[in-house]
Tab-separated table of C-alpha atoms and ligand atoms in Angstrom:
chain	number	residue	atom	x	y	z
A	2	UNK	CA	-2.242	-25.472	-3.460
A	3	UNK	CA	-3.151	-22.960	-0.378
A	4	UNK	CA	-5.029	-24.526	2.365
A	5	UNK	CA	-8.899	-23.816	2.407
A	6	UNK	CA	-8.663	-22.207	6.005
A	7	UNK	CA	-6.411	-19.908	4.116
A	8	UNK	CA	-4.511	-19.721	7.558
A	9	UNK	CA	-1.127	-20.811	5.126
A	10	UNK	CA	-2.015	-19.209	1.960
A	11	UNK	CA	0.262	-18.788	-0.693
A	12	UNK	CA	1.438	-17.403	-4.053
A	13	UNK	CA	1.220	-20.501	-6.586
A	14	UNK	CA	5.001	-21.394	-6.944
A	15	UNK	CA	4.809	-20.573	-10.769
A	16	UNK	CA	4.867	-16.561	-9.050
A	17	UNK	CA	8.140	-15.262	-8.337
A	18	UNK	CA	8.695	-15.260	-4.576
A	19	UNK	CA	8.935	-11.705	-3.207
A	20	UNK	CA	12.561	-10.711	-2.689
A	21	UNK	CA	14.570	-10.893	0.847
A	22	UNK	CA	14.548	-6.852	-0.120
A	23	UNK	CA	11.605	-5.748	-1.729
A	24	UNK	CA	11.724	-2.244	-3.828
A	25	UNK	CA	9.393	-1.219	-1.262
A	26	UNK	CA	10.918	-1.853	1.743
A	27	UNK	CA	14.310	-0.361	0.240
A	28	UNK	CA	12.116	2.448	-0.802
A	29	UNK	CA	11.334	3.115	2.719
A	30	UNK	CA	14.989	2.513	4.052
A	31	UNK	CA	15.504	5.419	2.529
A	32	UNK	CA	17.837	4.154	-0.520
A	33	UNK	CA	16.450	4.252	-4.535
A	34	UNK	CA	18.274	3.205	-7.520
A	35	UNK	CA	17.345	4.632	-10.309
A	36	UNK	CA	17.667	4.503	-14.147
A	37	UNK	CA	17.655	7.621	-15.962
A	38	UNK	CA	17.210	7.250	-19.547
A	39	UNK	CA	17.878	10.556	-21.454
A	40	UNK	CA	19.970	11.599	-24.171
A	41	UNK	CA	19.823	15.265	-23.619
A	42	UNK	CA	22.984	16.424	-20.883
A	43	UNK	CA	21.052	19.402	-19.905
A	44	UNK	CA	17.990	17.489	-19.103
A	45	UNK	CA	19.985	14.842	-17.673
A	46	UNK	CA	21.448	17.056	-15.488
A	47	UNK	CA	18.428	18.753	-14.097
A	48	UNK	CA	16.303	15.574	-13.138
A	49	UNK	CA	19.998	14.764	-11.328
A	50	UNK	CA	19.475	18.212	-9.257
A	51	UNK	CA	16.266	17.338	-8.593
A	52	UNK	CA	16.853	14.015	-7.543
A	53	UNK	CA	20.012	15.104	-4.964
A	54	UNK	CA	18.164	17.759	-3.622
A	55	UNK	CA	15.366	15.414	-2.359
A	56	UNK	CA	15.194	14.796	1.135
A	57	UNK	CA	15.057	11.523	2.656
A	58	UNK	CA	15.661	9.497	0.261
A	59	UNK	CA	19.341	8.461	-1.433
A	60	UNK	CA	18.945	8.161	-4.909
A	61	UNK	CA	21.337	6.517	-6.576
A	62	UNK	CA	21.419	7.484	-10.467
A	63	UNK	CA	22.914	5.720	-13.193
A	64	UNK	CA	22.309	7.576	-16.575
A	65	UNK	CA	22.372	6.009	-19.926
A	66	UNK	CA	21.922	8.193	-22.648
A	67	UNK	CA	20.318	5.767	-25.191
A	68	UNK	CA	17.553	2.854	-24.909
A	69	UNK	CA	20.400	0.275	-25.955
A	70	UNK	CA	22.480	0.907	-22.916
A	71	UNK	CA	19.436	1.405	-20.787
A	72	UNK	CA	18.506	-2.182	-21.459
A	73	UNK	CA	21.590	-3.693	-21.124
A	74	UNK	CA	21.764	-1.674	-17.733
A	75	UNK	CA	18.452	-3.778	-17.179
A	76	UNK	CA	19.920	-7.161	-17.633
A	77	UNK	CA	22.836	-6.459	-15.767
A	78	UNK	CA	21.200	-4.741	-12.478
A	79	UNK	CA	18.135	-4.433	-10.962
A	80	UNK	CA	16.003	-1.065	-10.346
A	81	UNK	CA	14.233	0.713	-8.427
A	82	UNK	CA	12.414	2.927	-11.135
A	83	UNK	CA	13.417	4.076	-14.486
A	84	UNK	CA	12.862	7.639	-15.586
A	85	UNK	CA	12.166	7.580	-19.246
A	86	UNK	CA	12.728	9.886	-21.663
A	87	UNK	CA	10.575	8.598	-24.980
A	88	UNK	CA	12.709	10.362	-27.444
A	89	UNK	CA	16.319	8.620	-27.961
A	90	UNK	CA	17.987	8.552	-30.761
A	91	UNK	CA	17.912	4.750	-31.243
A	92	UNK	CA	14.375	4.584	-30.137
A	93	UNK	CA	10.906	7.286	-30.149
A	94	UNK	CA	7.681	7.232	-28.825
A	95	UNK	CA	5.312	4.549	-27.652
A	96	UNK	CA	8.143	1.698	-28.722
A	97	UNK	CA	10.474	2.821	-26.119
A	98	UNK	CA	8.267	2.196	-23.345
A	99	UNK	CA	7.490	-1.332	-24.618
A	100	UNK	CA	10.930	-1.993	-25.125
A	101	UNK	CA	12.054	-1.331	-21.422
A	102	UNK	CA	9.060	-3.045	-19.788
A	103	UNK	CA	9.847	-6.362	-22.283
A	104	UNK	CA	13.578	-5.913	-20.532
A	105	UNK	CA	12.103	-5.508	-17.065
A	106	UNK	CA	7.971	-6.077	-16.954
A	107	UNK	CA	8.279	-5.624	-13.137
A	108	UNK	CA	10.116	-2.035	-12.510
A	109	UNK	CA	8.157	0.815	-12.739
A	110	UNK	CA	8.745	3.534	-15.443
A	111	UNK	CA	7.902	7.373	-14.840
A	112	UNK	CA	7.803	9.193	-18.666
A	113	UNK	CA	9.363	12.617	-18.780
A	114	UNK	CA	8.272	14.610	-21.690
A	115	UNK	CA	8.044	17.899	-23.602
A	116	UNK	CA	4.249	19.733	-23.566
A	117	UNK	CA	4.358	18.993	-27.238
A	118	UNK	CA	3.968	14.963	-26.699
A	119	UNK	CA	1.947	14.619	-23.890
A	120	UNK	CA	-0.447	12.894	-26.023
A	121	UNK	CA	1.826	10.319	-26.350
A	122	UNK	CA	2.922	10.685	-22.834
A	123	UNK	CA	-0.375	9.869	-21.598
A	124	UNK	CA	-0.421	6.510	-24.380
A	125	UNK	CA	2.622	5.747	-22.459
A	126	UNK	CA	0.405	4.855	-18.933
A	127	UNK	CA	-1.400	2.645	-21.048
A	128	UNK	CA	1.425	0.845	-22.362
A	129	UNK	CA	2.359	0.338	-18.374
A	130	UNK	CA	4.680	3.392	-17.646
A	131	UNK	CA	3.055	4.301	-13.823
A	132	UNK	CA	3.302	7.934	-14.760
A	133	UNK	CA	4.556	10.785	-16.556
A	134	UNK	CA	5.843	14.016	-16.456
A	135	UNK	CA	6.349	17.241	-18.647
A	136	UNK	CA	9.843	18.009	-18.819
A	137	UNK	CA	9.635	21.755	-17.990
A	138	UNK	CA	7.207	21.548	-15.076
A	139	UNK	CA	8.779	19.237	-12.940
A	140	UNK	CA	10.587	20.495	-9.454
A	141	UNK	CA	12.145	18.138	-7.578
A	142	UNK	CA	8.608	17.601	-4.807
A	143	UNK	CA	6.828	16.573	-8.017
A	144	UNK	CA	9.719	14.372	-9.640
A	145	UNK	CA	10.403	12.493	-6.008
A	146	UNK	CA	6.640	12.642	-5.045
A	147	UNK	CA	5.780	10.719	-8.896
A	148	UNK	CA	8.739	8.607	-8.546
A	149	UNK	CA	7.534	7.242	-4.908
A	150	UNK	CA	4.181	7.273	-5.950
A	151	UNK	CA	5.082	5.025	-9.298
A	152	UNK	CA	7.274	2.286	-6.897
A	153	UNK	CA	3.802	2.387	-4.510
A	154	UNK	CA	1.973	1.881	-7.557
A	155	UNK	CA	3.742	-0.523	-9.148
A	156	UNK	CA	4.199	-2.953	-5.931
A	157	UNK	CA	0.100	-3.014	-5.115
A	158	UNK	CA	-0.397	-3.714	-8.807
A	159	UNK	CA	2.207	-6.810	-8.457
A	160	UNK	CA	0.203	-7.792	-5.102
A	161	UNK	CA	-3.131	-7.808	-6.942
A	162	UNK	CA	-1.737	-10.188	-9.431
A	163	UNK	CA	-0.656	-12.367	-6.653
A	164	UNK	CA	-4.017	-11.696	-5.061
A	165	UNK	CA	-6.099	-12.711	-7.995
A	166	UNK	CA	-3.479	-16.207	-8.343
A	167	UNK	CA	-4.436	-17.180	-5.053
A	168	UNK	CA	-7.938	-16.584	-5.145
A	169	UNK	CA	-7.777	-18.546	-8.117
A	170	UNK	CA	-6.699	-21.682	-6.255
A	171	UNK	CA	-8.491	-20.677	-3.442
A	172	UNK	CA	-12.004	-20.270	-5.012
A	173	UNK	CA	-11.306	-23.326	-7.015
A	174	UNK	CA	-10.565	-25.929	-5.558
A	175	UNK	CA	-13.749	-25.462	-2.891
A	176	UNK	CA	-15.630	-25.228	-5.889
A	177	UNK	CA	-14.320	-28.093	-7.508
A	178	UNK	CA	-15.383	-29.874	-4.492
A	179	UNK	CA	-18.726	-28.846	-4.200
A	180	UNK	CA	-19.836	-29.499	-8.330
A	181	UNK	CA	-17.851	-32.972	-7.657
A	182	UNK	CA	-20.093	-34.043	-5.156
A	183	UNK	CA	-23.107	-32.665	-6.607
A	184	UNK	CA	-22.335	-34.826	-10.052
A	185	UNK	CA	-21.635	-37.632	-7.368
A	186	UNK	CA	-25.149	-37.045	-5.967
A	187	UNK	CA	-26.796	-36.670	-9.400
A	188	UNK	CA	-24.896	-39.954	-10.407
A	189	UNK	CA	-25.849	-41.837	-7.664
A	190	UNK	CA	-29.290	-40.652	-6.952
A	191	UNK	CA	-30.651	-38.616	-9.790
A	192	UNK	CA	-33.896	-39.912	-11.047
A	193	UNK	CA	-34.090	-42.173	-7.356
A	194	UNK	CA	-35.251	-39.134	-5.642
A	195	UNK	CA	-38.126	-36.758	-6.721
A	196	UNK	CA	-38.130	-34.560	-9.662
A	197	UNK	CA	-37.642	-31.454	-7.282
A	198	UNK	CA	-34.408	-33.050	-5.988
A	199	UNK	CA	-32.913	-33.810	-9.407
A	200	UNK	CA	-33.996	-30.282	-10.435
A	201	UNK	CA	-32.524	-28.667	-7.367
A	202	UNK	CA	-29.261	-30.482	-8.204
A	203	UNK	CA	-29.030	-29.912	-11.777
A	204	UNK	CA	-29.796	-26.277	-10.749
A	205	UNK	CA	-26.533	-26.246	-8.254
A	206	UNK	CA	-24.328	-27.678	-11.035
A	207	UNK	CA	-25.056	-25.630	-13.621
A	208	UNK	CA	-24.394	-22.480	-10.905
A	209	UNK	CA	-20.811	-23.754	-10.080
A	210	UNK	CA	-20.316	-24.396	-13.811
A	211	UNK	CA	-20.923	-20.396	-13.944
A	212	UNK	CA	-19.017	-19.512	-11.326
A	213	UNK	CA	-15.982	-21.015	-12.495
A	214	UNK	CA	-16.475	-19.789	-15.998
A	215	UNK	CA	-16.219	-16.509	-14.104
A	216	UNK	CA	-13.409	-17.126	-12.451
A	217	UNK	CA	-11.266	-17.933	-14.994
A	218	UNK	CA	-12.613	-15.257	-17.342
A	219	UNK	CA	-11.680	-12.487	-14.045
A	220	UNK	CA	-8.472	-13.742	-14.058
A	221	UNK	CA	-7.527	-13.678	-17.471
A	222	UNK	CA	-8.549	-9.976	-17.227
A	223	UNK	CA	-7.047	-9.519	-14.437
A	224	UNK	CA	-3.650	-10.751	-15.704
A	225	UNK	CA	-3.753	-8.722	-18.869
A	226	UNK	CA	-1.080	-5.859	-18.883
A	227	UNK	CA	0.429	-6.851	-15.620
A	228	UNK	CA	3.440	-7.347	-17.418
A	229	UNK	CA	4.917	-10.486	-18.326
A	230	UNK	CA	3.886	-10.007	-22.033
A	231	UNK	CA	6.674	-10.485	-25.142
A	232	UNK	CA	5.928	-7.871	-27.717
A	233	UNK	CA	7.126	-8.923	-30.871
A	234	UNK	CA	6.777	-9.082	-34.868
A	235	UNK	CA	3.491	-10.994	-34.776
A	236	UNK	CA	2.010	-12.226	-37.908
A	237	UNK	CA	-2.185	-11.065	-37.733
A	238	UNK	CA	-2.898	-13.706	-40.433
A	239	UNK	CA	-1.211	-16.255	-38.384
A	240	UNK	CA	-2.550	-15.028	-35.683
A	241	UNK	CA	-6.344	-15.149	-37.173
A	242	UNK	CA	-5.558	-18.308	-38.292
A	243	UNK	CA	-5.087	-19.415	-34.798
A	244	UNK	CA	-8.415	-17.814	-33.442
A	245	UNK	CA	-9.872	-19.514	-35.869
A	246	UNK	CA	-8.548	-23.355	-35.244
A	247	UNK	CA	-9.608	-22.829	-31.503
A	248	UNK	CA	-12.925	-21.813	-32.419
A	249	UNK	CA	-13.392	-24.742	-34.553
A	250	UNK	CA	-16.166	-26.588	-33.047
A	251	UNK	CA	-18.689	-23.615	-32.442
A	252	UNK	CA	-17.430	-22.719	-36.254
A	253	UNK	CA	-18.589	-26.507	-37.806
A	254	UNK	CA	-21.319	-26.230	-35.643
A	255	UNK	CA	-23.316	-23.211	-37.048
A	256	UNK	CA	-22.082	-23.984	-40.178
A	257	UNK	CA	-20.112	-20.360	-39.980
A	258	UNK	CA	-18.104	-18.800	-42.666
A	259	UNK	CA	-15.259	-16.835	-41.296
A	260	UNK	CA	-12.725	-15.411	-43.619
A	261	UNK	CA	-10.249	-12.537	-44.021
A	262	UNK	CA	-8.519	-9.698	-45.997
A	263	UNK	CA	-4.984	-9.277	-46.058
A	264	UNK	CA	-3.628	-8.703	-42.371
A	265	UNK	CA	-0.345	-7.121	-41.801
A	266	UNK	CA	2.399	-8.371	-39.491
A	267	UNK	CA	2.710	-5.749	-36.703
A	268	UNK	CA	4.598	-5.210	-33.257
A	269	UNK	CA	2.301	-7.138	-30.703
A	270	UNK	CA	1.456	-9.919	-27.781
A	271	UNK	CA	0.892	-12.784	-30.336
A	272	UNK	CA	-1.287	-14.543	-27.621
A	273	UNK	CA	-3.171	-11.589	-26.427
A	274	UNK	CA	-3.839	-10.665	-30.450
A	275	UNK	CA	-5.115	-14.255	-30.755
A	276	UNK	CA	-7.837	-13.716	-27.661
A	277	UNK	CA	-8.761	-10.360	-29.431
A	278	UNK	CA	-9.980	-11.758	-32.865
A	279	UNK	CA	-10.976	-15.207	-30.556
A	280	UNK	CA	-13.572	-13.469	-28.567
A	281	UNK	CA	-14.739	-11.019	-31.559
A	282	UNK	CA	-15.380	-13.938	-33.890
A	283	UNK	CA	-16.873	-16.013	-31.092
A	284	UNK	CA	-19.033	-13.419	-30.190
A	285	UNK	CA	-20.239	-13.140	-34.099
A	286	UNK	CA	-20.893	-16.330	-34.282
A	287	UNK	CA	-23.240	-16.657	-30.565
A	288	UNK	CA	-24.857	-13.693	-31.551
A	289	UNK	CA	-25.943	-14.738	-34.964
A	290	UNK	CA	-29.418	-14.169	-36.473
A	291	UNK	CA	-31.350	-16.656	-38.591
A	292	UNK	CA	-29.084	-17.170	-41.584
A	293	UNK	CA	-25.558	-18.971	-41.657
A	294	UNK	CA	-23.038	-16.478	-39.794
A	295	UNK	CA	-20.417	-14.657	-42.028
A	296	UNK	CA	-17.361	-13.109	-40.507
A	297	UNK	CA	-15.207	-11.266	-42.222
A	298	UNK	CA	-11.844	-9.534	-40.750
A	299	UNK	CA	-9.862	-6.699	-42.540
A	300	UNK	CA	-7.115	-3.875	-42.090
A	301	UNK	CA	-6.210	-1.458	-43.534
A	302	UNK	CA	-3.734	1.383	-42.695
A	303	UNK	CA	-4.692	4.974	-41.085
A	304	UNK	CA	-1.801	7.332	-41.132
A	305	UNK	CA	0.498	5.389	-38.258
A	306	UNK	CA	-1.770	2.668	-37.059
A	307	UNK	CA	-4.302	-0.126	-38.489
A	308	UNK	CA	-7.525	0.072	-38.589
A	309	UNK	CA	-8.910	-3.616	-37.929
A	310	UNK	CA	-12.411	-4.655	-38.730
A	311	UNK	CA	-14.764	-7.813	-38.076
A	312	UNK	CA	-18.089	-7.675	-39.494
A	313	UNK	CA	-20.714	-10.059	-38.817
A	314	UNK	CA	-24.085	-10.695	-39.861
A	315	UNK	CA	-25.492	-11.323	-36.919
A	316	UNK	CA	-28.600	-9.784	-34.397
A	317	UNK	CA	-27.071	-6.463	-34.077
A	318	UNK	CA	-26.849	-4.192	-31.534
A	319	UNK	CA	-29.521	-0.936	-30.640
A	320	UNK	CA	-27.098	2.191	-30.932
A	321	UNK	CA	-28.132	2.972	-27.478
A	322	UNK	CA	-25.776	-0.002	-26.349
A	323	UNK	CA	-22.752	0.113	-28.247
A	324	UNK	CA	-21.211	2.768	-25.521
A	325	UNK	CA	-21.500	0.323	-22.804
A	326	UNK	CA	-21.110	-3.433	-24.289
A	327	UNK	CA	-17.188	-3.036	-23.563
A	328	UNK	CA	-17.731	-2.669	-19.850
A	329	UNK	CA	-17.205	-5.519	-17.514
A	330	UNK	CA	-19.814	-7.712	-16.915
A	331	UNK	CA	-21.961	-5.327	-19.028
A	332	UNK	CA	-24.411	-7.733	-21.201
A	333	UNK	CA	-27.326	-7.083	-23.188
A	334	UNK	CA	-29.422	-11.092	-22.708
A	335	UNK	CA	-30.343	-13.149	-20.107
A	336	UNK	CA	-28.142	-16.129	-19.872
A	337	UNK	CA	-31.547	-18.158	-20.973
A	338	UNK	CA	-30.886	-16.581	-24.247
A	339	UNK	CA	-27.213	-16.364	-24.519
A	340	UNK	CA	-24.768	-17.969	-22.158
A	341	UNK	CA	-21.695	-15.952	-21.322
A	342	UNK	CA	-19.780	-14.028	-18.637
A	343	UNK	CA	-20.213	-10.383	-20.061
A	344	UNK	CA	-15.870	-10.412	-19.909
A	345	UNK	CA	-15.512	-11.021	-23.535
A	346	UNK	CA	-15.472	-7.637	-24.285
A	347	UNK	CA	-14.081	-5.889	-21.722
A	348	UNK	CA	-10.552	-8.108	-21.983
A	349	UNK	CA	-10.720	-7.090	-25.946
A	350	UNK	CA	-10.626	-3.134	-24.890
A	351	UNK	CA	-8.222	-4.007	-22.265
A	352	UNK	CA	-6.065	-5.785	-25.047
A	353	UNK	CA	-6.269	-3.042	-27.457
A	354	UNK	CA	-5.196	-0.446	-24.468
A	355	UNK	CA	-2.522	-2.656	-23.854
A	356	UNK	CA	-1.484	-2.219	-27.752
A	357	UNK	CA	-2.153	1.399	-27.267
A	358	UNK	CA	-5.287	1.087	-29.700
A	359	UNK	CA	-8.936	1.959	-29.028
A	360	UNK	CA	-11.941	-0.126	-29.810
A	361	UNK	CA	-15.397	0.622	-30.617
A	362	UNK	CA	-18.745	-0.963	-32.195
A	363	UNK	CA	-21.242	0.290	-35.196
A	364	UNK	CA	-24.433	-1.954	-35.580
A	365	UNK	CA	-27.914	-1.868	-36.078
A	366	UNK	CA	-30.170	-4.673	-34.475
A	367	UNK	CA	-31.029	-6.474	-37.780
A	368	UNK	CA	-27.583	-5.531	-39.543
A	369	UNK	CA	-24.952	-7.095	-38.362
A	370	UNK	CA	-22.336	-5.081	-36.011
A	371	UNK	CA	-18.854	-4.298	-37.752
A	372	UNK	CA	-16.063	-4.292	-34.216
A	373	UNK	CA	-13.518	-1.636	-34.807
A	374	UNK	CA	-10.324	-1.504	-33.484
A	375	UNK	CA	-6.698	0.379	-33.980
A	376	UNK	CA	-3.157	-1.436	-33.033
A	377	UNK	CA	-0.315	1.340	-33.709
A	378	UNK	CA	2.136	0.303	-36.342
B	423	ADP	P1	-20.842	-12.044	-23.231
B	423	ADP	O1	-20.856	-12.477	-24.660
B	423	ADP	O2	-20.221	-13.013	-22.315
B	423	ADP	O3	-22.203	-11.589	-22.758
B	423	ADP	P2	-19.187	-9.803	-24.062
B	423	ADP	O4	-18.431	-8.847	-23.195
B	423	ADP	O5	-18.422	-10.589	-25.046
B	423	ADP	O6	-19.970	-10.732	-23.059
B	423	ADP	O7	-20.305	-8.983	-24.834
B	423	ADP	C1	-21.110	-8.039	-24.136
B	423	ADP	C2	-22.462	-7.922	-24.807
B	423	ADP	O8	-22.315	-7.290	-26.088
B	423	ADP	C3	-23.109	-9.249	-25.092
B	423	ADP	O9	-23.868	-9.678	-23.980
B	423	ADP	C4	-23.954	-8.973	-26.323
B	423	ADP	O10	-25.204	-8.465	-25.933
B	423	ADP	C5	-23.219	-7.843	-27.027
B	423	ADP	N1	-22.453	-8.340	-28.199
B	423	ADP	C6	-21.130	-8.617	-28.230
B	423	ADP	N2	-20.746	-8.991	-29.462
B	423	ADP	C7	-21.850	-8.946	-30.244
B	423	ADP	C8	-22.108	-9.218	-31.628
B	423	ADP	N3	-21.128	-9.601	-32.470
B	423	ADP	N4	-23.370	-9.037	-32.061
B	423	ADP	C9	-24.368	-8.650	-31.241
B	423	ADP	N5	-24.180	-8.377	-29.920
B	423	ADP	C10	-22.942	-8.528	-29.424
């Protein structure tokens, strides 16, 4: 646990400790090693010209010409950056960039692409490539100046993961401290003082109660698509069926009625999925009207991806809010009237991103909201 002066602070030991050589500081040495992933020679061999006829920097280049022996290049060796073409023969699109950041979540992955799929280029960044570039535009500044600019990238992303660890034990434990001795207080003296007293208290208990809620809800956002995610075969029923058994108690409690269609088994983050439909079907069930909350989930398949819906009954929302309920800390109630962080929704968009899906809302206040969202297959 870091020290409260902060004077020693340091990444919880569950973090990997940085390297004796960082990527950065071999980066700046001058020295790059770097994975080029193409099955086309003459491509190949022009990011290779590029690459040699950069200046100050040593790039070393090992090719592999399809995602298999890319990956097992990954296991093998470390990287400085991979340059990724996303159309192999044993692997196209979107799924090639997952595959290499499941090999290595931490090494930073710079897309090189025809004009005609730049759409799916640009998906790419959201899946966690750094960058990307079309094929036919790239000179050897741009190619060196993206691939120095992805490593940069890449390394403050892995510090503000480290960042938001330690302020994690950092924030915590003072806070810890301070609603431990303010339930000691209320313990010892509550109803012993004067009602203003036990009011004050109650009032500085139920603020550190917040605050940590908010912590922890910051830094599971803050964590999503860092990297460390398995993307695998993952089961949506199964998955539902999880939400579901965590959500239990609020479930029995307002006597909800949460069901589902058929859902299919896609290529996801099992655990992420499960915080998706957790905070949807939470959120249907806080923001229910007067009569017993129904939730209902479904999919069905558009073209290449799935179309997921959960529909509630609940208060609704006014269609002048449904733009900006998936913004953090964006919320539409006091916390008299509804308790929450206003993170629910924004880690749900960051999930789908993460998927390579979007999200959106369609409500009325009155009618019940339906929550859209699209995973690729
Ligand atoms: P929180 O619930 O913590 O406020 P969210 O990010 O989950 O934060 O939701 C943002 C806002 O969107 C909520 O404050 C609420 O006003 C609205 N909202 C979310 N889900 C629903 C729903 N199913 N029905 C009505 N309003 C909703």
């Amino acid at each position: 646990m870091a020290k409260e002066n902060g004077s020693e602070t340091k990444p919880p030991s569950n973090l990997p400790s940085a390297p004796a050589e960082t990527n950065h500081t071999r980066e700046a040495a001058g020295r790059c090693r770097v994975l080029v992933i193409e099955d086309s020679v003459v491509d190949y061999k022009v990011v290779e010209g590029h690459l040699k006829r950069a200046k100050g920097v040593d790039f070393q280049i090992t090719r592999a010409e399809r995602l298999g022996d890319g990956l097992e290049h990954l296991s093998r060796e470390s990287v400085d950056i991979v340059l990724l073409d996303l159309m192999l023969p044993d692997s196209q699109g979107l799924e090639t960039v997952r595959s290499v950041r499941a090999e290595a979540s931490g090494v930073p992955i710079v897309v090189l692409t025809s004009a005609e799929d730049e759409r799916i280029a640009f998906s790419a960044i959201r899946q966690g490539a750094q960058d990307y570039l079309i094929k036919r535009e790239v000179d050897s500044d741009l190619l060196v100046r993206s691939a120095r600019h992805a490593i940069e990238r890449q390394r403050l992303l892995r510090e503000l993961e480290q960042l938001a660890h330690v302020a994690a034990h950092d924030l915590q434990e003072p806070l810890r401290t301070i609603s431990g001795f303010c339930e000691l207080l209320q313990d010892t003296y509550g109803g012993k003082l004067d009602d203003q007293a036990d009011e004050w208290l109650e009032f500085a208990i139920q603020g550190a109660r917040r605050m940590s809620g908010i912590i922890q809800d910051l830094l599971g956002y803050s964590r999503i698509g860092l990297g460390d995610d398995l993307v695998e075969p993952t089961d949506c029923t199964v998955v539902f069926d999880e939400a579901v058994e965590n959500l239990r108690a609020a479930i029995e409690e307002n006597g909800a009625v949460v069901t589902h269609d058929d859902l299919p088994i896609l290529m996801g983050v099992r655990t992420r999925l499960v915080h998706l439909f957790q905070n949807l079907i939470s959120n249907a069930i806080k923001y229910r009207g007067d009569q017993r909350p129904c939730v209902h989930a479904a999919a069905e398949r558009m073209g290449r991806e799935w179309l997921f819906s959960v529909r509630d009954n609940g208060i609704g929302i006014a269609a002048e809010h449904l733009g900006r309920i998936f913004a953090i800390f964006k919320r539409l109630h006091s916390r008299d009237q509804y308790s929450g962080t206003g993170i629910g929704l924004a880690i749900c968009k960051k999930i789908v991103e993460i998927h390579g899906g979007r999200i959106w809302a369609e409500s009325e206040p009155g009618s019940g909201s339906v929550f859209y969202f699209t995973i690729p297959e």
